[in-house]
Coordinates of C-alpha atoms in Angstrom, one line a residue:
Chain A
X2 CA -27.7 24.0 12.4
X3 CA -29.8 26.5 10.4
X4 CA -33.0 25.1 9.3
X5 CA -32.0 25.2 5.6
X6 CA -28.5 25.1 4.1
X7 CA -27.5 24.7 0.6
X8 CA -24.7 22.3 -0.5
X9 CA -23.6 20.9 -3.8
X10 CA -23.3 17.2 -2.6
X11 CA -24.5 15.9 0.5
X12 CA -23.0 12.4 1.4
X13 CA -25.1 10.5 4.0
X14 CA -22.9 8.3 6.2
X15 CA -19.4 8.5 7.3
X16 CA -17.9 5.1 6.7
X17 CA -15.6 4.0 4.1
X18 CA -18.0 4.5 1.2
X19 CA -19.1 8.0 2.3
X20 CA -15.6 9.2 3.2
X21 CA -14.1 7.9 -0.2
X22 CA -17.2 9.6 -1.9
X23 CA -16.3 12.8 0.1
X24 CA -12.5 12.6 -1.0
X25 CA -13.4 12.3 -4.6
X26 CA -16.0 14.9 -4.7
X27 CA -13.9 17.3 -2.7
X28 CA -10.9 16.7 -5.0
X29 CA -13.1 17.4 -8.0
X30 CA -13.9 20.8 -6.5
X31 CA -17.5 20.1 -5.5
X32 CA -18.8 21.5 -2.2
X33 CA -19.4 18.4 -0.3
X34 CA -20.5 17.7 3.2
X35 CA -20.8 14.3 5.0
X36 CA -23.6 13.8 7.4
X37 CA -23.0 11.3 10.1
X38 CA -25.1 10.5 13.3
X39 CA -22.5 9.0 15.3
X40 CA -18.6 8.5 15.0
X41 CA -16.9 8.8 11.8
X42 CA -15.4 5.5 10.3
X43 CA -18.5 3.3 10.0
X44 CA -18.6 -0.3 11.1
X45 CA -15.0 -0.9 10.7
X46 CA -14.2 1.0 13.9
X47 CA -15.3 -2.2 15.7
X48 CA -12.8 -4.4 13.8
X49 CA -9.6 -4.9 15.8
X50 CA -7.6 -5.7 12.7
X51 CA -8.5 -5.2 8.9
X52 CA -6.3 -7.7 7.0
X53 CA -7.8 -7.4 3.6
X54 CA -7.5 -3.8 2.8
X55 CA -4.8 -3.4 0.2
X56 CA -1.8 -1.5 1.2
X57 CA -1.5 -2.6 4.7
X58 CA 0.6 -5.9 4.6
X59 CA 0.5 -6.2 8.4
X60 CA -3.2 -5.2 8.6
X61 CA -4.3 -2.2 10.3
X62 CA -6.8 -1.5 13.3
X63 CA -10.4 -0.6 11.8
X64 CA -10.3 2.5 14.0
X65 CA -7.1 3.7 12.6
X66 CA -8.1 3.0 8.9
X67 CA -11.5 4.9 9.7
X68 CA -9.4 7.9 11.2
X69 CA -6.9 7.9 8.2
X70 CA -9.7 8.0 5.6
X71 CA -11.5 10.8 7.6
X72 CA -8.4 12.9 7.7
X73 CA -7.6 12.4 4.0
X74 CA -11.1 13.4 3.1
X75 CA -11.0 16.4 5.4
X76 CA -7.6 17.5 4.0
X77 CA -9.1 17.7 0.6
X78 CA -12.0 19.8 1.8
X79 CA -14.8 17.5 2.9
X80 CA -16.7 19.0 5.9
X81 CA -18.7 16.9 8.3
X82 CA -22.1 17.6 10.0
X83 CA -23.4 15.7 12.9
X84 CA -27.2 14.6 12.3
X85 CA -29.6 11.7 12.0
X86 CA -31.1 11.6 8.6
X87 CA -34.8 10.9 8.5
X88 CA -35.8 11.3 4.9
X89 CA -34.7 12.4 1.3
X90 CA -37.1 14.5 -0.8
X91 CA -36.8 15.2 -4.4
X92 CA -37.9 18.6 -5.7
X93 CA -37.4 20.4 -9.0
X94 CA -33.8 20.8 -9.6
X95 CA -32.7 20.1 -5.9
X96 CA -33.1 17.7 -3.1
X97 CA -33.9 18.0 0.6
X98 CA -32.2 16.0 3.1
X99 CA -34.3 15.9 6.3
X100 CA -32.4 15.3 9.5
X101 CA -33.2 15.3 13.1
X102 CA -32.1 19.1 13.4
X103 CA -33.6 20.5 10.2
X104 CA -33.3 20.5 6.5
X105 CA -30.3 20.5 4.2
X106 CA -30.7 21.5 0.5
X107 CA -28.5 20.2 -2.2
X108 CA -28.1 19.1 -5.9
X109 CA -26.8 15.7 -5.3
X110 CA -27.3 13.1 -2.6
X111 CA -24.9 10.1 -2.1
X112 CA -26.4 7.7 0.2
X113 CA -23.8 5.6 2.0
X114 CA -25.4 4.7 5.3
X115 CA -24.1 1.1 5.3
X116 CA -25.7 -1.7 7.3
X117 CA -26.1 -2.7 10.9
X118 CA -26.5 -5.9 12.8
X119 CA -29.9 -7.3 12.7
X120 CA -31.7 -7.2 16.0
X121 CA -33.7 -10.2 17.5
X122 CA -36.7 -8.0 17.9
X123 CA -37.6 -9.6 21.3
X124 CA -38.6 -8.2 24.7
X125 CA -35.7 -7.2 26.8
X126 CA -33.2 -6.8 23.9
X127 CA -33.2 -3.0 23.7
X128 CA -33.5 -2.6 27.6
X129 CA -30.4 -4.7 28.2
X130 CA -28.2 -3.3 25.5
X131 CA -24.8 -2.7 27.0
X132 CA -25.9 -4.8 30.0
X133 CA -25.2 -8.1 28.6
X134 CA -26.9 -7.8 25.0
X135 CA -24.1 -7.2 22.5
X136 CA -23.6 -7.2 18.8
X137 CA -19.8 -7.4 18.7
X138 CA -18.1 -10.3 20.5
X139 CA -14.6 -8.9 19.5
X140 CA -15.5 -5.6 21.3
X141 CA -17.1 -6.8 24.4
X142 CA -16.0 -10.5 24.9
X143 CA -13.1 -9.6 27.4
X144 CA -16.0 -8.1 29.8
X145 CA -17.4 -11.7 30.1
X146 CA -14.3 -13.5 31.4
X147 CA -15.1 -16.8 33.0
X148 CA -18.8 -16.6 32.3
X149 CA -21.4 -18.4 30.2
X150 CA -22.7 -16.6 27.1
X151 CA -24.9 -17.5 24.2
X152 CA -24.3 -16.7 20.4
X153 CA -27.5 -16.4 18.4
X154 CA -27.0 -17.3 14.7
X155 CA -25.5 -19.9 12.5
X156 CA -23.6 -18.2 9.7
X157 CA -19.8 -17.2 9.4
X158 CA -20.1 -14.2 11.5
X159 CA -21.8 -16.0 14.4
X160 CA -19.3 -18.8 14.3
X161 CA -16.3 -16.5 14.1
X162 CA -17.7 -14.6 16.9
X163 CA -18.3 -17.7 19.0
X164 CA -14.6 -18.8 18.2
X165 CA -13.3 -15.3 19.2
X166 CA -15.2 -15.7 22.6
X167 CA -13.3 -19.0 23.4
X168 CA -10.2 -17.1 24.7
X169 CA -12.3 -15.3 27.5
X170 CA -15.5 -16.9 28.4
X171 CA -16.0 -20.4 30.2
X172 CA -18.9 -21.6 28.1
X173 CA -20.5 -20.7 24.8
X174 CA -24.0 -21.8 23.6
X175 CA -24.6 -21.3 20.0
X176 CA -28.5 -21.0 19.5
X177 CA -29.4 -21.5 15.9
X178 CA -32.9 -21.6 14.5
X179 CA -32.1 -24.3 11.8
X180 CA -30.7 -27.9 12.4
X181 CA -27.3 -27.2 10.8
X182 CA -24.9 -24.4 10.5
X183 CA -24.8 -22.2 7.4
X184 CA -21.1 -21.3 8.3
X185 CA -18.3 -22.4 6.0
X186 CA -16.9 -26.0 6.5
X187 CA -13.6 -24.8 8.1
X188 CA -15.3 -22.6 10.6
X189 CA -18.0 -25.4 11.3
X190 CA -15.2 -27.9 12.0
X191 CA -13.3 -25.5 14.2
X192 CA -16.5 -24.6 16.4
X193 CA -17.7 -28.4 16.6
X194 CA -14.3 -29.5 17.8
X195 CA -14.1 -26.7 20.4
X196 CA -14.9 -28.2 24.0
X197 CA -16.2 -24.8 25.2
X198 CA -18.8 -24.5 22.4
X199 CA -22.2 -26.3 22.5
X200 CA -25.2 -26.1 20.2
X201 CA -28.8 -25.7 20.6
X202 CA -30.3 -26.4 17.3
X203 CA -33.8 -25.5 16.0
X204 CA -34.2 -23.0 18.6
X205 CA -35.2 -19.3 18.7
X206 CA -34.9 -16.6 21.5
X207 CA -38.3 -15.3 22.6
X208 CA -37.2 -13.1 25.6
X209 CA -34.0 -11.7 27.0
X210 CA -34.5 -11.6 30.9
X211 CA -32.8 -9.7 33.5
X212 CA -33.0 -6.5 35.6
X213 CA -29.9 -4.6 35.6
X214 CA -28.1 -7.2 33.5
X215 CA -28.8 -10.3 31.3
X216 CA -29.5 -13.3 33.5
X217 CA -31.6 -15.8 31.3
X218 CA -32.8 -16.3 27.9
X219 CA -36.3 -17.6 27.3
X220 CA -35.9 -20.1 24.5
X221 CA -38.3 -22.0 22.1
X222 CA -37.6 -25.2 20.3
X223 CA -39.2 -24.7 16.9
X224 CA -39.9 -28.4 16.3
X225 CA -41.4 -29.4 19.6
X226 CA -42.7 -25.9 20.4
X227 CA -41.3 -26.5 23.9
X228 CA -40.1 -23.5 25.8
X229 CA -37.3 -23.4 28.3
X230 CA -34.9 -21.0 29.9
X231 CA -31.0 -20.9 29.6
X232 CA -28.9 -19.1 32.4
X233 CA -26.3 -16.7 30.6
X234 CA -24.7 -13.4 31.5
X235 CA -24.3 -12.3 27.9
X236 CA -26.0 -12.8 24.6
X237 CA -24.2 -11.9 21.2
X238 CA -26.6 -11.5 18.4
X239 CA -25.3 -12.4 15.0
X240 CA -28.3 -13.1 12.7
X241 CA -27.2 -11.0 9.7
X242 CA -27.3 -7.4 8.7
X243 CA -30.0 -5.0 7.7
X244 CA -29.2 -2.0 5.5
X245 CA -29.9 1.5 7.0
X246 CA -32.3 2.6 4.3
X247 CA -35.5 3.4 6.1
X248 CA -35.1 6.9 5.4
X249 CA -35.2 6.2 1.6
X250 CA -38.3 4.0 1.7
X251 CA -40.4 6.9 0.3
X252 CA -37.8 8.2 -2.2
X253 CA -36.7 4.9 -4.0
X254 CA -37.9 1.5 -4.6
X255 CA -36.0 -0.9 -2.3
X256 CA -35.5 -4.6 -2.7
X257 CA -37.5 -6.9 -0.4
X258 CA -34.7 -6.9 2.1
X259 CA -34.3 -3.1 2.1
X260 CA -31.2 -2.7 -0.2
X261 CA -31.0 0.1 -2.8
X262 CA -30.9 -1.0 -6.4
X263 CA -28.2 0.8 -8.5
X264 CA -26.6 0.5 -11.8
X265 CA -22.7 0.0 -12.1
X266 CA -22.3 3.8 -11.9
X267 CA -24.1 3.8 -8.6
X268 CA -27.0 5.6 -10.0
X269 CA -30.5 4.9 -8.6
X270 CA -33.8 5.4 -10.4
X271 CA -33.7 9.2 -9.0
X272 CA -31.6 11.5 -11.1
X273 CA -28.9 12.8 -8.7
X274 CA -29.4 10.3 -6.0
X275 CA -26.6 7.9 -5.8
X276 CA -25.9 5.1 -3.4
X277 CA -22.6 3.4 -2.3
X278 CA -21.4 0.6 -0.1
X279 CA -23.1 -1.9 1.9
X280 CA -26.6 -0.4 1.4
X281 CA -26.5 -1.5 -2.2
X282 CA -28.1 -4.7 -3.4
X283 CA -25.5 -7.4 -3.9
X284 CA -22.8 -5.4 -2.3
X285 CA -19.6 -7.4 -1.4
X286 CA -19.8 -6.0 2.1
X287 CA -16.1 -5.3 2.1
X288 CA -14.2 -2.2 3.0
X289 CA -12.4 -2.0 -0.2
X290 CA -15.8 -2.6 -2.2
X291 CA -17.4 0.2 -0.2
X292 CA -14.6 2.7 -1.1
X293 CA -14.8 1.7 -4.6
X294 CA -18.4 2.2 -4.6
X295 CA -17.9 5.7 -3.0
X296 CA -15.4 6.8 -5.7
X297 CA -17.7 5.6 -8.6
X298 CA -20.7 7.5 -7.0
X299 CA -18.6 10.7 -6.7
X300 CA -17.4 10.4 -10.2
X301 CA -21.0 9.8 -11.4
X302 CA -22.1 12.8 -9.3
X303 CA -19.7 15.1 -10.9
X304 CA -20.8 14.0 -14.4
X305 CA -24.5 14.6 -13.3
X306 CA -23.7 18.0 -12.0
X307 CA -21.9 18.9 -15.4
X308 CA -24.9 17.6 -17.3
X309 CA -22.7 15.0 -19.0
Chain B
X13 CA -8.0 20.5 34.7
X14 CA -9.7 19.9 31.5
X15 CA -8.4 16.4 30.9
X16 CA -9.9 13.1 31.9
X17 CA -8.1 11.7 35.1
X18 CA -7.2 8.1 35.0
X19 CA -8.9 6.6 38.2
X20 CA -8.7 3.2 39.9
X21 CA -10.4 1.3 42.6
X22 CA -8.4 3.2 45.2
X23 CA -9.1 6.5 43.8
X24 CA -12.6 6.0 42.5
X25 CA -14.3 7.1 45.8
X26 CA -12.5 10.3 46.3
X27 CA -12.4 11.5 42.7
X28 CA -16.0 10.2 41.6
X29 CA -18.3 9.3 44.4
X30 CA -17.3 12.2 46.6
X31 CA -16.6 14.6 43.8
X32 CA -18.4 18.0 44.3
X33 CA -19.2 18.2 40.6
X34 CA -21.0 15.7 38.6
X35 CA -18.6 13.4 36.9
X36 CA -18.5 11.5 33.5
X37 CA -16.5 8.3 33.8
X38 CA -15.3 6.7 30.4
X39 CA -14.8 2.9 30.8
X40 CA -12.4 2.0 28.0
X41 CA -9.7 -0.6 27.0
X42 CA -6.8 -0.5 24.9
X43 CA -8.2 -3.0 22.4
X44 CA -11.4 -1.3 21.8
X45 CA -11.6 0.6 18.5
X46 CA -14.7 2.8 19.3
X47 CA -13.0 3.8 22.6
X48 CA -10.1 5.2 20.7
X49 CA -12.6 7.1 18.6
X50 CA -14.6 8.5 21.4
X51 CA -11.8 9.6 23.6
X52 CA -10.9 12.9 21.6
X53 CA -14.5 13.8 22.0
X54 CA -14.6 13.3 25.7
X55 CA -11.3 15.3 26.0
X56 CA -12.9 18.1 24.0
X57 CA -15.9 18.0 26.4
X58 CA -13.5 18.0 29.5
X59 CA -12.1 21.3 28.1
X60 CA -15.5 22.7 27.4
X61 CA -17.1 21.8 30.8
X62 CA -14.0 22.4 32.9
X63 CA -14.9 23.7 36.3
X64 CA -18.4 22.4 36.3
X65 CA -18.1 18.9 35.5
X66 CA -15.3 16.3 36.3
X67 CA -14.0 13.8 33.8
X68 CA -12.4 10.4 34.7
X69 CA -11.3 7.2 32.7
X70 CA -11.5 3.5 34.0
X71 CA -9.3 1.0 32.1
X72 CA -11.7 -2.1 32.3
X73 CA -8.6 -4.5 32.0
X74 CA -6.7 -2.8 34.8
X75 CA -9.8 -2.3 37.0
X76 CA -12.2 -5.4 36.4
X77 CA -13.9 -4.8 39.9
X78 CA -14.9 -1.5 39.0
X79 CA -16.1 -2.4 35.6
X80 CA -18.0 -5.4 37.3
X81 CA -19.4 -3.1 40.0
X82 CA -21.2 -0.9 37.6
X83 CA -22.2 -3.8 35.3
X84 CA -20.1 -2.6 32.3
X85 CA -20.8 -5.1 29.5
X86 CA -19.9 -3.2 26.5
X87 CA -17.4 -0.5 25.9
X88 CA -17.1 2.3 25.4
X89 CA -19.7 2.9 28.2
X90 CA -19.9 6.3 29.8
X91 CA -21.5 6.8 33.1
X92 CA -22.6 10.2 34.5
X93 CA -22.3 10.3 38.3
X94 CA -24.1 12.8 40.4
X95 CA -24.3 12.7 44.2
X96 CA -22.2 9.6 44.2
X97 CA -24.7 7.7 42.0
X98 CA -24.8 6.8 38.3
X99 CA -27.6 8.7 36.9
X100 CA -27.1 8.2 33.0
X101 CA -25.6 5.4 31.1
X102 CA -24.4 5.8 27.5
X103 CA -23.2 2.9 25.5
X104 CA -21.2 2.7 22.5
X105 CA -21.0 5.2 19.6
X106 CA -22.2 8.4 20.6
X107 CA -21.9 11.8 18.9
X108 CA -20.9 14.9 20.8
X109 CA -24.2 16.5 20.9
X110 CA -25.7 13.4 22.5
X111 CA -23.0 13.4 25.2
X112 CA -23.6 17.1 25.7
X113 CA -27.3 16.5 26.4
X114 CA -26.4 14.1 29.1
X115 CA -24.0 16.4 30.6
X116 CA -26.3 19.4 30.6
X117 CA -29.1 17.3 32.1
X118 CA -26.7 16.2 34.9
X119 CA -25.9 19.9 35.6
X120 CA -29.4 20.8 36.2
X121 CA -30.1 21.2 40.0

């Protein structure tokens, strides 16, 4: 990549929000590129079946939906660049998107970098990623057939993941820092009546132990402050999401959880900088909502460029 | 040539361990969305590195022993073998540039 390139619109992120923004911007005749660090499609590529995206009465595999969105945007002129964004700077009349490989200059930025699973932030977690530490039970569950695994968290996602593991593993221990689940009643009841699932309440993970693979978790009871170990071969971390907005911290005010604040037209406090999808404060965190945000952001970007 | 070979427990020794060239092995499964996304990237690399590097695929459902032997706990996992041993492990979503870095490193003497 050359050190500085010029574009009309740079969309940061290649998930449903970014791809829809790219589709609309390209169809409006704007020169738009999407910058993505990994694979195009966003978080949905991990979803085996998306059943709540309108137009697919039998559901559609998340990876297929991502691929279709990508091809549709590309057909209308969206181009893709691989790169990891590290910052956005606002200069007089233009913006600079800094990436791991150089700088891209443009008039409008649409930030659509989504969110990712919150990490535990304990020793061993990063080292044993892909060796027993996982953030996606529906992706990796079948690789733990007949084994004992832990699920960390107590919300809907954690309990859904625990229930999805029942088909594969021998035993599931749900580790939750509170003494009751936050998950909805129906999920709670299903989990509590499932013989393979047991619970460790008021407990947090302080260490993931193992050499070439996960062997044990070091745990702490937050009430008694007692520490103990639990033998598991896998740990599925489901303690919420965090928005991928670190690169915007010096450009924009973020809310305390790191989300971007926008108005209903996806405008931020910085003229010409728009945000769409899961990175927005109060986002519904749904594929269709992200796509809607992307469309709105691109239409607002078009108005901005025309000076309307 | 230029397309990843399906390998199994029986052919792994000949096709990967004893291969003259370094070999990239893609551990995948039919139910894995990201695996489907990364497959065309691996195929493109197989074209690009044809003759210098071998490319193989292991279906973890069909070959649980191979998956277990190499500690595959998340897919897609890409393992680069050199001299019969795994020298690099890449887990999950990886852009083409990252994969190329790993392949180029494995091609260094």
